[in-house]
Each structure stands twice: as structure tokens, then as C-alpha cells.
Coordinates of C-alpha atoms and ligand atoms in Angstrom, one line a residue:
M1 CA 0.0 0.0 0.0
S2 CA 1.9 3.0 -1.1
N3 CA 1.1 6.7 -1.5
P4 CA 3.7 8.8 -3.2
G5 CA 4.1 12.4 -1.9
S6 CA 6.7 15.1 -2.0
I7 CA 8.8 16.7 0.8
G8 CA 11.4 19.3 0.0
G9 CA 12.0 18.2 -3.5
L10 CA 12.3 14.5 -2.6
T11 CA 9.9 11.9 -3.9
V12 CA 8.8 9.9 -0.9
A13 CA 6.7 6.8 -1.0
W14 CA 4.8 5.8 2.1
R15 CA 3.8 2.5 3.4
L16 CA 1.5 1.3 6.1
N17 CA 3.3 -0.2 9.0
A18 CA 1.1 -2.7 10.7
A19 CA 3.6 -3.9 13.2
G20 CA 2.4 -1.8 16.2
P21 CA -1.0 -1.3 17.8
F22 CA -1.4 1.8 15.5
R23 CA -0.9 1.8 11.8
V24 CA 1.6 4.6 11.1
L25 CA 2.7 5.9 7.8
R26 CA 6.4 6.1 7.2
P27 CA 8.6 6.4 4.2
Y28 CA 10.1 3.3 2.7
R29 CA 12.2 5.0 0.1
N30 CA 13.8 8.4 -0.3
V31 CA 15.0 9.0 -3.8
E32 CA 15.7 12.1 -5.8
A33 CA 12.7 12.8 -7.9
T34 CA 14.5 12.5 -11.3
A35 CA 17.9 11.2 -12.1
P36 CA 17.6 7.7 -13.5
C37 CA 20.8 5.6 -13.3
R38 CA 23.3 6.2 -16.1
T39 CA 23.6 3.3 -18.3
S40 CA 26.7 3.2 -20.4
I41 CA 27.7 -0.4 -21.3
P42 CA 31.2 -1.1 -20.0
E43 CA 33.8 -2.3 -22.6
V44 CA 35.9 -5.4 -21.8
S45 CA 39.5 -4.5 -22.6
K46 CA 41.1 -6.3 -25.6
Q47 CA 43.8 -7.7 -23.3
S48 CA 41.2 -9.4 -21.1
R49 CA 39.4 -10.8 -24.1
V50 CA 42.5 -12.3 -25.5
A51 CA 43.5 -13.8 -22.2
L52 CA 40.0 -15.4 -21.9
V53 CA 39.9 -16.8 -25.4
K54 CA 43.4 -18.3 -24.7
L55 CA 42.1 -19.8 -21.5
A56 CA 39.2 -21.3 -23.3
K57 CA 41.4 -22.9 -26.0
G58 CA 43.8 -24.3 -23.4
G59 CA 41.0 -25.9 -21.3
R60 CA 38.7 -28.8 -21.9
M61 CA 35.8 -27.7 -24.1
P62 CA 33.0 -26.9 -23.7
R63 CA 33.2 -24.6 -20.7
L64 CA 30.6 -23.9 -18.2
I65 CA 29.7 -20.2 -17.6
V66 CA 27.8 -19.7 -14.4
V67 CA 26.1 -16.3 -13.9
S68 CA 24.6 -15.2 -10.6
N69 CA 24.1 -11.9 -8.8
R70 CA 27.2 -12.4 -6.6
V71 CA 30.3 -14.4 -7.3
A72 CA 31.3 -16.4 -4.2
D73 CA 34.8 -17.0 -2.9
I74 CA 35.0 -20.5 -4.1
H75 CA 38.6 -20.9 -3.0
S76 CA 37.5 -20.8 0.6
S77 CA 35.0 -23.6 1.1
N78 CA 34.6 -22.9 4.8
A79 CA 33.8 -19.2 4.5
A80 CA 31.0 -18.3 6.9
S81 CA 29.0 -17.0 3.9
S82 CA 29.4 -20.2 1.8
G83 CA 25.9 -21.3 1.2
G84 CA 24.6 -24.1 -1.0
L85 CA 24.7 -22.2 -4.2
A86 CA 28.4 -21.3 -3.7
L87 CA 29.3 -24.9 -3.0
A88 CA 27.3 -26.3 -5.9
M89 CA 28.6 -23.8 -8.4
G90 CA 32.1 -23.9 -7.0
G91 CA 32.1 -27.7 -7.2
A92 CA 30.8 -27.8 -10.8
L93 CA 33.3 -25.2 -12.0
K94 CA 36.3 -26.8 -10.3
E95 CA 35.4 -30.1 -11.9
E96 CA 34.6 -28.9 -15.4
G97 CA 36.5 -25.7 -15.6
G98 CA 34.8 -22.5 -16.6
V99 CA 33.9 -18.9 -15.7
W100 CA 31.7 -17.5 -12.9
L101 CA 30.4 -14.0 -13.6
G102 CA 28.5 -11.7 -11.3
W103 CA 28.6 -8.6 -9.2
S104 CA 31.7 -8.1 -7.0
G105 CA 29.6 -6.7 -4.1
K106 CA 31.3 -3.2 -4.6
A107 CA 29.3 -0.1 -5.2
I108 CA 31.3 2.6 -7.1
D109 CA 30.7 6.2 -7.9
E110 CA 31.2 5.7 -11.6
D111 CA 29.2 3.6 -14.1
D112 CA 29.3 -0.2 -13.9
S113 CA 32.7 -1.5 -14.6
P114 CA 33.8 -4.1 -17.1
P115 CA 34.5 -7.5 -15.4
H116 CA 37.8 -8.0 -13.4
F117 CA 39.1 -11.4 -14.1
E118 CA 40.9 -13.7 -11.7
T119 CA 41.9 -17.2 -12.7
V120 CA 42.8 -19.9 -10.2
G121 CA 43.3 -23.4 -11.7
K122 CA 40.5 -24.1 -14.2
V123 CA 38.2 -21.5 -12.8
T124 CA 38.0 -17.8 -13.8
L125 CA 36.0 -15.5 -11.6
A126 CA 34.7 -12.4 -13.5
R127 CA 33.5 -9.7 -11.1
I128 CA 31.7 -6.5 -12.2
D129 CA 31.5 -3.5 -9.9
L130 CA 28.1 -1.8 -10.0
S131 CA 27.3 1.9 -9.8
R132 CA 25.8 3.1 -6.5
C133 CA 22.6 3.9 -8.4
H134 CA 22.4 0.4 -9.8
V135 CA 23.0 -1.2 -6.4
D136 CA 20.2 0.9 -5.0
E137 CA 17.7 0.4 -7.8
Y138 CA 18.6 -3.0 -9.2
Y139 CA 19.8 -5.0 -6.1
N140 CA 18.1 -3.3 -3.2
G141 CA 15.3 -2.2 -5.5
Y142 CA 13.8 -4.5 -8.2
A143 CA 15.5 -7.7 -6.9
N144 CA 14.9 -7.3 -3.2
R145 CA 12.0 -4.9 -2.9
T146 CA 10.0 -6.1 -5.9
L147 CA 10.7 -9.6 -7.0
W148 CA 11.7 -11.1 -3.6
P149 CA 8.7 -10.0 -1.6
L150 CA 6.3 -10.7 -4.5
F151 CA 7.6 -14.2 -5.1
H152 CA 7.3 -14.8 -1.4
H153 CA 3.7 -13.6 -1.5
R154 CA 4.3 -10.4 0.4
T155 CA 2.5 -8.0 -1.8
D156 CA 2.2 -5.7 1.2
L157 CA 6.0 -5.2 1.1
T158 CA 6.3 -5.1 -2.7
A159 CA 7.4 -1.8 -4.3
Y160 CA 6.4 -1.4 -7.9
E161 CA 8.7 1.4 -9.2
Q162 CA 9.5 1.9 -12.9
S163 CA 13.0 3.1 -12.0
F164 CA 13.7 -0.2 -10.2
R165 CA 12.7 -2.1 -13.3
D166 CA 14.8 0.1 -15.6
A167 CA 17.9 -0.5 -13.5
Y168 CA 17.2 -4.2 -13.4
L169 CA 17.1 -4.3 -17.2
D170 CA 20.3 -2.2 -17.4
V171 CA 22.3 -4.5 -15.1
N172 CA 21.1 -7.6 -17.0
R173 CA 22.2 -5.8 -20.2
T174 CA 25.6 -5.0 -18.6
F175 CA 26.0 -8.7 -17.7
A176 CA 25.0 -9.8 -21.2
H177 CA 27.6 -7.6 -22.9
A178 CA 30.3 -8.8 -20.6
I179 CA 29.5 -12.4 -21.4
R180 CA 29.3 -11.8 -25.1
S181 CA 32.8 -10.4 -25.0
F182 CA 34.4 -13.8 -24.1
V183 CA 31.8 -16.5 -24.8
Q184 CA 33.0 -19.3 -27.1
P185 CA 30.7 -21.3 -29.5
D186 CA 30.4 -24.4 -27.3
D187 CA 30.2 -22.8 -23.9
V188 CA 27.1 -23.7 -21.9
I189 CA 25.7 -20.8 -19.8
W190 CA 23.8 -21.4 -16.6
V191 CA 22.1 -18.4 -15.1
Q192 CA 21.0 -18.4 -11.4
D193 CA 18.0 -16.8 -9.8
Y194 CA 15.6 -14.0 -9.8
H195 CA 18.1 -11.2 -10.2
L196 CA 18.8 -12.3 -13.8
I197 CA 15.5 -13.4 -15.3
P198 CA 15.9 -11.3 -18.5
L199 CA 19.6 -12.2 -19.1
G200 CA 18.8 -15.0 -21.5
R201 CA 16.8 -12.6 -23.7
E202 CA 19.5 -10.0 -23.5
L203 CA 22.1 -12.5 -24.7
R204 CA 19.9 -13.7 -27.5
A205 CA 19.4 -10.1 -28.6
L206 CA 23.2 -9.8 -28.8
G207 CA 23.3 -12.9 -31.1
V208 CA 24.6 -15.4 -28.4
D209 CA 23.3 -18.7 -29.7
N210 CA 24.8 -21.0 -27.0
R211 CA 22.7 -23.3 -24.8
I212 CA 21.5 -21.2 -21.9
G213 CA 19.7 -22.5 -18.8
F214 CA 18.1 -20.7 -15.9
F215 CA 17.4 -21.9 -12.4
L216 CA 15.1 -20.2 -10.0
H217 CA 16.1 -20.7 -6.3
I218 CA 13.0 -19.0 -4.9
P219 CA 9.3 -20.1 -5.3
W220 CA 7.3 -19.1 -8.3
P221 CA 4.3 -17.1 -7.1
A222 CA 0.7 -17.9 -7.5
R223 CA -0.8 -16.4 -10.7
E224 CA -3.2 -14.1 -8.8
L225 CA -0.3 -12.4 -7.1
F226 CA 2.1 -12.5 -10.0
V227 CA -0.2 -10.5 -12.2
T228 CA 0.0 -7.6 -9.8
L229 CA 3.5 -7.0 -11.2
P230 CA 3.4 -4.3 -13.9
Q231 CA 4.8 -5.8 -17.1
H232 CA 4.5 -9.4 -15.7
A233 CA 4.0 -10.8 -19.2
D234 CA 7.3 -9.2 -20.4
L235 CA 9.2 -10.9 -17.5
V236 CA 7.7 -14.3 -18.3
W237 CA 8.2 -13.9 -21.9
S238 CA 11.9 -13.1 -21.4
L239 CA 12.2 -16.6 -20.0
F240 CA 11.8 -17.8 -23.6
G241 CA 15.4 -16.7 -24.1
Y242 CA 16.4 -19.8 -22.2
D243 CA 16.5 -23.4 -23.5
L244 CA 15.7 -24.8 -20.0
V245 CA 14.1 -23.2 -17.0
G246 CA 14.4 -25.1 -13.7
F247 CA 12.2 -24.7 -10.6
Q248 CA 12.7 -26.0 -7.0
T249 CA 9.5 -28.0 -6.8
D250 CA 6.6 -29.5 -8.7
K251 CA 4.4 -26.9 -7.0
D252 CA 6.4 -24.0 -8.4
L253 CA 6.4 -25.6 -11.9
K254 CA 2.6 -26.0 -11.6
A255 CA 2.2 -22.3 -10.6
F256 CA 4.3 -21.3 -13.6
C257 CA 2.2 -23.5 -16.0
D258 CA -1.0 -22.1 -14.4
Y259 CA 0.1 -18.7 -15.6
F260 CA 0.5 -19.8 -19.2
E261 CA -2.7 -21.8 -19.1
T262 CA -4.9 -19.0 -17.6
E263 CA -3.3 -15.9 -19.1
L264 CA -2.2 -17.2 -22.5
G265 CA -4.2 -20.5 -23.0
A266 CA -0.9 -22.4 -23.5
Q267 CA 0.0 -25.7 -22.0
P268 CA 3.3 -27.6 -21.8
D269 CA 3.4 -31.2 -23.2
E270 CA 4.1 -34.1 -20.8
D271 CA 7.9 -33.5 -21.2
G272 CA 7.6 -29.9 -20.0
L273 CA 8.0 -28.4 -23.5
M274 CA 6.1 -25.3 -24.2
D275 CA 5.7 -23.8 -27.7
L276 CA 4.5 -20.3 -27.8
F277 CA 4.5 -17.8 -30.7
G278 CA 7.0 -20.0 -32.5
R279 CA 9.4 -20.3 -29.6
R280 CA 10.1 -23.2 -27.4
L281 CA 10.9 -23.5 -23.7
L282 CA 11.5 -26.6 -21.5
A283 CA 10.4 -26.1 -17.9
R284 CA 11.1 -28.8 -15.2
S285 CA 11.6 -29.1 -11.5
Y286 CA 15.0 -29.9 -10.0
P287 CA 14.9 -29.8 -6.2
I288 CA 18.2 -28.5 -5.0
S289 CA 20.0 -30.4 -2.2
I290 CA 23.2 -30.7 -0.3
N291 CA 26.1 -33.1 -0.4
P292 CA 25.3 -35.1 2.7
S293 CA 28.8 -36.6 2.8
E294 CA 30.3 -33.1 3.1
M295 CA 28.2 -32.5 6.2
V296 CA 29.2 -35.8 7.7
E297 CA 32.9 -35.0 7.0
L298 CA 32.6 -31.5 8.5
G299 CA 31.0 -33.1 11.6
R300 CA 34.3 -34.9 12.2
S301 CA 36.4 -31.7 12.2
E302 CA 37.9 -30.2 15.3
N303 CA 35.8 -27.1 15.1
A304 CA 32.6 -29.2 14.9
Q305 CA 33.6 -31.3 17.9
E306 CA 34.3 -28.0 19.8
S307 CA 31.0 -26.4 18.9
F308 CA 29.2 -29.6 19.7
R309 CA 30.8 -29.7 23.1
R310 CA 30.1 -26.1 23.9
V311 CA 26.4 -26.2 22.9
R312 CA 25.9 -29.4 24.9
E313 CA 27.8 -28.1 28.0
G314 CA 26.0 -24.8 27.9
N315 CA 22.6 -26.6 28.0
A316 CA 23.4 -29.6 30.2
G317 CA 20.3 -31.5 31.2
R318 CA 18.1 -29.6 28.8
K319 CA 16.7 -30.2 25.4
I320 CA 18.2 -28.0 22.7
L321 CA 15.9 -26.5 20.1
L322 CA 17.8 -25.0 17.2
G323 CA 17.0 -22.5 14.4
V324 CA 19.5 -21.4 11.7
D325 CA 18.2 -18.8 9.3
R326 CA 19.0 -15.7 7.3
I327 CA 17.3 -12.8 9.0
D328 CA 14.5 -12.4 6.4
Y329 CA 10.8 -11.9 6.8
S330 CA 10.2 -15.0 4.6
K331 CA 11.8 -17.2 7.2
G332 CA 9.0 -16.7 9.8
L333 CA 11.3 -15.9 12.7
P334 CA 8.9 -13.9 14.7
H335 CA 6.3 -16.7 14.3
K336 CA 8.9 -19.2 15.5
F337 CA 9.6 -17.1 18.6
A338 CA 5.9 -16.8 19.2
A339 CA 5.4 -20.6 18.9
F340 CA 8.2 -21.1 21.4
S341 CA 6.6 -18.6 23.7
R342 CA 3.3 -20.4 23.3
F343 CA 5.0 -23.7 24.1
L344 CA 6.3 -22.3 27.4
E345 CA 2.9 -20.9 28.2
R346 CA 1.0 -24.0 27.5
F347 CA 3.3 -26.4 29.1
P348 CA 4.5 -24.6 32.3
E349 CA 5.9 -27.9 33.7
R350 CA 8.4 -27.8 30.8
R351 CA 9.9 -24.5 31.6
G352 CA 13.6 -24.9 32.4
T353 CA 13.8 -28.2 30.5
A354 CA 14.4 -26.8 27.0
S355 CA 16.1 -23.8 25.4
L356 CA 15.9 -22.3 21.9
L357 CA 19.2 -21.4 20.2
Q358 CA 18.5 -19.2 17.2
I359 CA 21.3 -18.3 14.8
G360 CA 20.3 -15.5 12.6
Q361 CA 22.6 -14.5 9.8
P362 CA 22.1 -10.7 8.9
S363 CA 21.3 -10.1 5.3
R364 CA 20.3 -7.3 3.0
S365 CA 20.6 -4.9 5.9
L366 CA 20.2 -1.8 3.6
V367 CA 16.6 -2.8 2.9
E368 CA 14.4 -1.3 5.6
E369 CA 12.1 -4.3 5.9
Y370 CA 15.1 -6.4 6.9
Q371 CA 16.1 -4.0 9.6
D372 CA 12.5 -4.2 10.9
V373 CA 12.7 -8.0 11.3
G374 CA 16.1 -7.8 13.1
D375 CA 14.7 -5.2 15.5
E376 CA 11.6 -7.2 16.2
L377 CA 13.6 -10.3 16.9
V378 CA 15.8 -8.6 19.5
A379 CA 12.8 -7.2 21.2
E380 CA 10.9 -10.4 21.2
A381 CA 13.9 -12.5 22.5
G382 CA 14.2 -10.0 25.3
R383 CA 10.5 -10.2 26.1
I384 CA 10.5 -14.1 26.2
N385 CA 13.6 -14.2 28.4
G386 CA 12.2 -11.5 30.7
R387 CA 8.9 -13.3 31.0
F388 CA 10.0 -16.9 31.4
G389 CA 13.7 -16.8 32.4
K390 CA 15.1 -17.9 35.7
L391 CA 18.4 -17.3 37.5
D392 CA 19.8 -20.5 36.1
W393 CA 17.9 -20.7 32.7
M394 CA 17.8 -18.4 29.7
P395 CA 15.0 -19.7 27.5
L396 CA 16.1 -18.2 24.2
A397 CA 19.6 -17.3 22.9
Y398 CA 19.6 -15.3 19.7
H399 CA 23.0 -15.0 18.0
T400 CA 23.6 -12.9 14.9
Q401 CA 27.2 -13.8 14.3
S402 CA 28.2 -16.2 11.5
Y403 CA 29.7 -19.6 12.1
G404 CA 32.0 -21.6 9.9
R405 CA 30.4 -24.5 8.1
D406 CA 32.4 -26.9 10.2
A407 CA 31.3 -25.3 13.5
L408 CA 27.7 -25.3 12.1
A409 CA 27.9 -29.1 11.5
G410 CA 28.7 -29.5 15.2
I411 CA 25.8 -27.2 16.3
Y412 CA 23.3 -29.2 14.1
R413 CA 24.5 -32.4 15.7
A414 CA 24.2 -31.1 19.2
A415 CA 20.6 -30.1 18.7
D416 CA 17.6 -32.3 19.8
V417 CA 15.2 -30.5 17.6
C418 CA 15.6 -28.2 14.6
L419 CA 12.8 -25.7 13.8
V420 CA 12.7 -24.8 10.1
T421 CA 9.5 -22.8 9.9
P422 CA 9.6 -20.3 6.9
L423 CA 6.4 -18.7 5.8
R424 CA 7.5 -19.4 2.2
D425 CA 10.8 -20.8 0.9
G426 CA 12.1 -22.1 -2.4
M427 CA 13.7 -25.2 -0.8
N428 CA 15.5 -24.6 2.5
L429 CA 18.9 -26.2 2.8
V430 CA 19.1 -25.9 6.6
A431 CA 16.5 -28.7 6.9
K432 CA 18.6 -31.0 4.8
E433 CA 21.9 -30.0 6.5
F434 CA 20.4 -30.8 9.9
I435 CA 19.3 -34.3 8.8
A436 CA 22.7 -35.0 7.3
A437 CA 24.6 -33.9 10.4
Q438 CA 22.7 -36.2 12.9
D439 CA 24.1 -39.1 14.8
P440 CA 22.3 -42.2 13.3
E441 CA 22.2 -43.8 16.7
D442 CA 20.5 -40.8 18.4
P443 CA 19.1 -38.4 15.8
G444 CA 17.3 -35.2 16.4
V445 CA 13.9 -34.3 15.1
L446 CA 13.1 -31.9 12.3
I447 CA 10.1 -29.6 12.6
L448 CA 9.5 -28.3 9.1
S449 CA 7.1 -25.8 7.7
R450 CA 4.7 -27.2 5.0
F451 CA 5.5 -24.0 3.1
A452 CA 9.2 -24.8 2.6
G453 CA 10.0 -26.4 -0.8
A454 CA 11.8 -29.1 1.2
A455 CA 8.4 -30.3 2.6
E456 CA 7.7 -31.8 -0.8
Q457 CA 10.5 -34.3 -0.2
L458 CA 11.0 -34.5 3.6
T459 CA 7.5 -35.9 4.5
E460 CA 8.8 -37.7 7.6
A461 CA 9.6 -34.5 9.3
L462 CA 6.9 -33.1 11.7
L463 CA 5.2 -30.8 9.2
V464 CA 3.6 -27.7 10.6
N465 CA 1.8 -24.6 9.5
P466 CA 4.0 -21.8 10.9
Y467 CA 1.0 -19.5 11.2
D468 CA -0.6 -21.9 13.6
N469 CA 0.9 -21.2 17.0
E470 CA -0.9 -24.0 18.8
Q471 CA 0.1 -26.6 16.3
C472 CA 3.8 -25.5 16.4
A473 CA 3.8 -25.5 20.2
E474 CA 2.4 -29.1 20.2
A475 CA 5.0 -30.1 17.6
I476 CA 7.8 -28.9 19.9
A477 CA 6.4 -31.0 22.7
Q478 CA 6.0 -34.0 20.4
A479 CA 9.5 -33.7 19.1
I480 CA 11.0 -33.4 22.6
D481 CA 9.0 -36.5 23.8
M482 CA 9.6 -38.6 20.7
P483 CA 10.8 -42.1 21.5
L484 CA 14.3 -43.1 20.2
T485 CA 12.8 -45.8 17.9
E486 CA 10.5 -43.3 16.2
R487 CA 13.3 -40.7 15.9
I488 CA 15.6 -43.3 14.2
E489 CA 12.8 -44.5 11.9
R490 CA 11.9 -41.0 10.7
W491 CA 15.6 -40.0 10.4
R492 CA 16.5 -43.1 8.3
T493 CA 13.8 -42.3 5.8
L494 CA 14.7 -38.6 5.7
N495 CA 18.4 -39.3 5.3
A496 CA 17.7 -41.8 2.5
T497 CA 15.7 -39.1 0.7
I498 CA 18.6 -36.7 1.0
N499 CA 21.1 -39.2 -0.2
R500 CA 19.0 -40.1 -3.2
S501 CA 19.2 -36.5 -4.5
S502 CA 22.4 -34.8 -3.7
L503 CA 23.7 -31.4 -4.7
S504 CA 25.9 -33.1 -7.3
S505 CA 22.9 -35.0 -8.8
W506 CA 20.9 -31.7 -8.9
K507 CA 23.6 -30.1 -10.9
E508 CA 24.1 -33.1 -13.2
D509 CA 20.4 -33.6 -13.9
F510 CA 20.1 -29.9 -14.8
M511 CA 23.2 -29.9 -17.0
H512 CA 22.2 -33.1 -18.6
D513 CA 18.8 -31.7 -19.7
L514 CA 20.4 -28.4 -20.7
R515 CA 22.9 -30.1 -22.9
A516 CA 20.2 -32.3 -24.4
S517 CA 17.9 -29.4 -25.0
K518 CA 17.7 -28.2 -28.6
D519 CA 16.1 -25.6 -30.8
G520 CA 13.9 -22.8 -29.9
R521 CA 17.4 -21.3 -29.4
H522 CA 17.7 -20.4 -33.0
E523 CA 14.4 -18.7 -33.3
A524 CA 15.0 -16.9 -30.0
A525 CA 18.3 -15.6 -31.3
A526 CA 16.6 -14.0 -34.2
G527 CA 14.4 -11.6 -32.5
V528 CA 13.8 -8.9 -30.0
F529 CA 10.8 -10.0 -28.1
S530 CA 8.9 -8.0 -25.7
F531 CA 5.3 -7.3 -24.9
Ligands
GDG1 C1 17.9 -19.4 -1.3 C2 16.4 -19.8 -1.1 C3 17.0 -22.2 -1.3 C4 23.2 -19.9 7.6 N1 23.8 -19.4 8.7 C5 25.1 -19.7 8.6 C6 25.2 -20.4 7.4 N2 24.1 -20.5 6.8 C7 23.8 -21.2 5.6 C8 23.1 -22.5 5.8 C9 22.5 -22.8 4.4 C10 22.4 -21.4 3.8 O1 23.1 -20.5 4.7 C11 20.9 -21.0 3.9 O2 20.2 -21.7 2.9 P1 18.7 -21.7 2.7 O3 18.3 -22.7 1.7 O4 18.1 -21.9 4.1 O5 18.2 -20.2 2.4 P2 18.5 -18.9 1.4 O6 19.7 -18.2 1.8 O7 17.2 -18.1 1.6 O8 18.6 -19.5 -0.1 C12 16.2 -21.2 -0.5 C13 18.4 -21.8 -1.5 O9 18.5 -20.5 -2.1 C14 19.2 -22.7 -2.4 O10 18.5 -22.9 -3.6 O11 17.0 -23.4 -0.6 O12 14.8 -21.5 -0.5 O13 15.7 -18.8 -0.4 O14 23.4 -23.5 3.6 O15 24.0 -23.5 6.3 N3 26.4 -20.9 7.0 C15 27.5 -20.6 7.7 N4 27.4 -19.9 8.9 C16 26.2 -19.4 9.4 O16 26.2 -18.8 10.4 N5 28.7 -21.1 7.3

């Protein structure tokens, strides 16, 4: 709900804040009224181009070119920030050789830079610095204030600004030009996530005829909400620049197909192929996973043993409930705290017998809605501790520092119960990491939101509706009381599921289908297509 106004020459958009007892109006964005971002396309130097072409010739062809918003530091596998995507892409690239292109994370005063290349072994990292304006309007704007909230069904937080969309298209164009400068005929391009939906179309418009795949890490929204996006058809249509589009779950794929059926009267065939206006798109689901053996291996490390010991000793004689989430409104953290509070209220005899350890990794802190969630959690944790705490028991520990992946493996193993309760989530890798890290003889219990993509596969978890306080409080009690035989039985099934579809098989399945995909490409290369 926004209502643009003007204060002292600034355009100010207002949103309704429903957090408190009163609904107050406050600005969610302060931008100069005019000044769109400048958009000169950066040139890749001849020297860099020659070096890259040489590299391509020296390596095993064809190369994989991965493109994502950020390029991870794949040379440090234990970096606190290394998530599933970094590990998957880093692994694929190290194995096959190739290039990873994306934003460096730097905001500069000038226009977007050409990529800076860094090659280690068979992998070249290509990092682009973005102008401050683009960071604000593309990254903090269209990606994280428009697409992220909308795709997570938070239309109340979605900002529909033309300048955001313009910057989004600019940055996608910048990336496309950078790729065109070094792409070789047999290279396969794999584009990641919602930041880069139009990249395939931009590449086609530049005559890039390679195989190009796209994977969406977040959920695809319900049609009724998606159509609130101005120029929604253009965004969808731009996906026809790809040969293959992958979703996390069958549910997402279904929502995507529903859009075509209802808005355009088109339907995919049983293989997922869609023909529309003479172009062809293959759409399938590829649930992302983890490499379970990596989690088991990390669990044996010294840091894991140490964190395991410290968590257990700090909670001696008590059940340990654990949460590990990015601080994001989609993760349902305030709902989780409320469920824990309800658990303590409903079962007074259990006070002092269990503690919740919530690890919250700060993210997107320049976006106001994220600051709001962070503030709310600190206040709520204090309220719960103030209300229920005793001299020798703090019910809820809320940490915002990052842990190494090895330390995290030990923390997972030390927990009796893991609460993964997002309001909406593409997959959720924490749920899978927790299962993989457990002791097979004495495994913990997973409480999982039915709205996480992972719930489609992990049906032996205790599935809950995170909006239902009572049900979540009961699930906590059930998890704590669960007999060992039932815990083992559930865990075995969950672990078998995870082992059937690892991160490596996710990547291989997608790459296999992408390499096998054909045509549509040539028609797409021919034209500019937009609604
Ligand atoms: C998006 C989609 C989809 C967390 N704290 C620490 C830490 N983490 C790691 C976890 C896990 C990763 O971050 C979080 O992954 P999720 O899957 O839960 O969530 P998103 O970041 O929202 O990711 C999601 C995913 O993409 C992949 O497709 O599953 O649905 O939203 O790996 O372990 N890692 C370390 N220290 C921490 O303190 N090292």
C-alpha cells in the first residue's frame, strides 16, 4: 500500500506499518525525484578478451559459464558465507573448468565496470562493480524490494517502481555484454536466480546462440499475485530466451504453468516443453539439495567437535531446540519465537527443560524491511527471556554472528530439535543439512514448515503450519518427547531421501537436460521479443 508524496524536492513513498498497535505511515524509500541511473555499457579490454579466449582454448571444451548476482569466494570452502549455491557452483566449476560471472559486491561512484578477471586453476572469476545507483535500484530495488517480496507472497511489502525495473534491465544488459565479450561457441551458460531473469533474452538479442539454462532458487508465485507486477508478461516472456528453466518443486512448476494456461491459453506437453508464438521452452523441477557426505565429513572436524561440546555443555540437562536462518521476513522468525513462547505458556511444567538457540545471519541490511525484522527479533527475544527466564535458565539465545560450516555441523548435531519454519521458501537447505549432520544412533527431530519447498520431499519431518501457534507448540512438545525408535525410523527415511538426490545430482540432472535441449534457441536468437 503506497502513497507517493513530496517533501522538500524528494519523492517519498509511504507504506503502512502494521507492526504496532497503531498503523503509522512512514517512508520506505527516499530517492531524488528525477535522475535515472546512467547506463553506459562497459567495454571489456582487448587484453582481457585475448586472455580469456586463450584460456578457453587451453582448457577442456566446452566450458561452463555460471552467472549469478554475486560471485562467491569458491577458493574458501569454509567461509561463513558459503551457502549451498556457492558450494554447488564452485564444485561444478572446479570439476569442469569455466567462468563464474557476477557482481563483485562493490558499489562505485562511476558507471558499472567491465569485469575484473581472476583465474585460479581451471576457474575464472569475473566480477563486475556496479554503480551506486544500480546497487540501490537493481539490487536493493527490483531484486529485493519487488521480486523477492512478490515471489514470497508479500504483496504488502512489494514496491512497484518503474526506475527499479529500468535499473534491473540495465544491469542484465551489462552482464549480457560482458558475457558476449568472451563466450566461445560451445560454452554452456547457466544463469542463477531472480536477479537475472531477463539475461537470456538480452544474450539472444546480442546474437549469443549457446545453450542457456536458468534456475530459480525461490518459489514461483501464485498467478493471482504475480499478475499484480506491472509488465509481468514481459518478465515471463523473457524466460523464452532460455533453453531450459528449472524450478525447485513441482508446486512451483505448476504455478508457472498455471500462468500460461490461464493468461495465455498455452500448456506444456508431458515432457515440460512449451511452444508459444514460434518459440520453445523446456520447464522442469530440479529440487536443490546438499552433499550429505560433506556435512558428515565436516562433523568430524575439530571445530565441529568443539562447537558440539560447547552447545551441549551450555545446555546440560536440557533439550536443545535450534534455528538457523538468514534474517529475512520470509523465514518466519517472529512466528517461531511466538510458537516457542506459546509452548512455554501451554506447558508450564516444561519451563527450564528446553532452550531455543536461534542463529540469525544478517542479510540485505540496507533494505528497511530487513532492519525491521532484526529489531523485532531482538525485542521479542528479550520479552521471552524477561517473562520466562530464571536465575539458572535463559529460554532463548539469539545470535547474529556467523559460524564456519564446520562449526555449524557440530551445532546441528548437538541439537535435539531443529525448527525450520519459513512462511514461504524455495527449498531450505538448513532442513537438509540438519538431517545429514545427525548421529544415526541418536538423531534429532526436524520440525518443518509445510510452506518450505523441502516439505515436498521431507515428508517424515513433523510438518507444521508456521502461522498456527498451537500446532507449532504441540509439535515442539511432540519432538521433545519422541521415543528413540521413532526418531531413528523417521531420520532413516529422511536421510535416505537426502542421499538419493544430492547437490551433485541436482547439478548433473540440470546440466544433462540443458545439454540435451535443442532448438527454440535459433528462433529466439533471431528476435527482439517483448510485450
Ligand atoms: C535461497 C532460497 C533455497 C546460515 N547461517 C550460517 C550459514 N548458513 C547457511 C546454511 C545454508 C544457507 O546458509 C541458507 O540456505 P537456505 O536454503 O536456508 O536459504 P536462502 O539463503 O534463503 O537461499 C532457499 C536456497 O536459495 C538454495 O537454492 O533453498 O529456499 O531462499 O546452507 O547453512 N552458513 C555458515 N554460517 C552461518 O552462520 N557457514
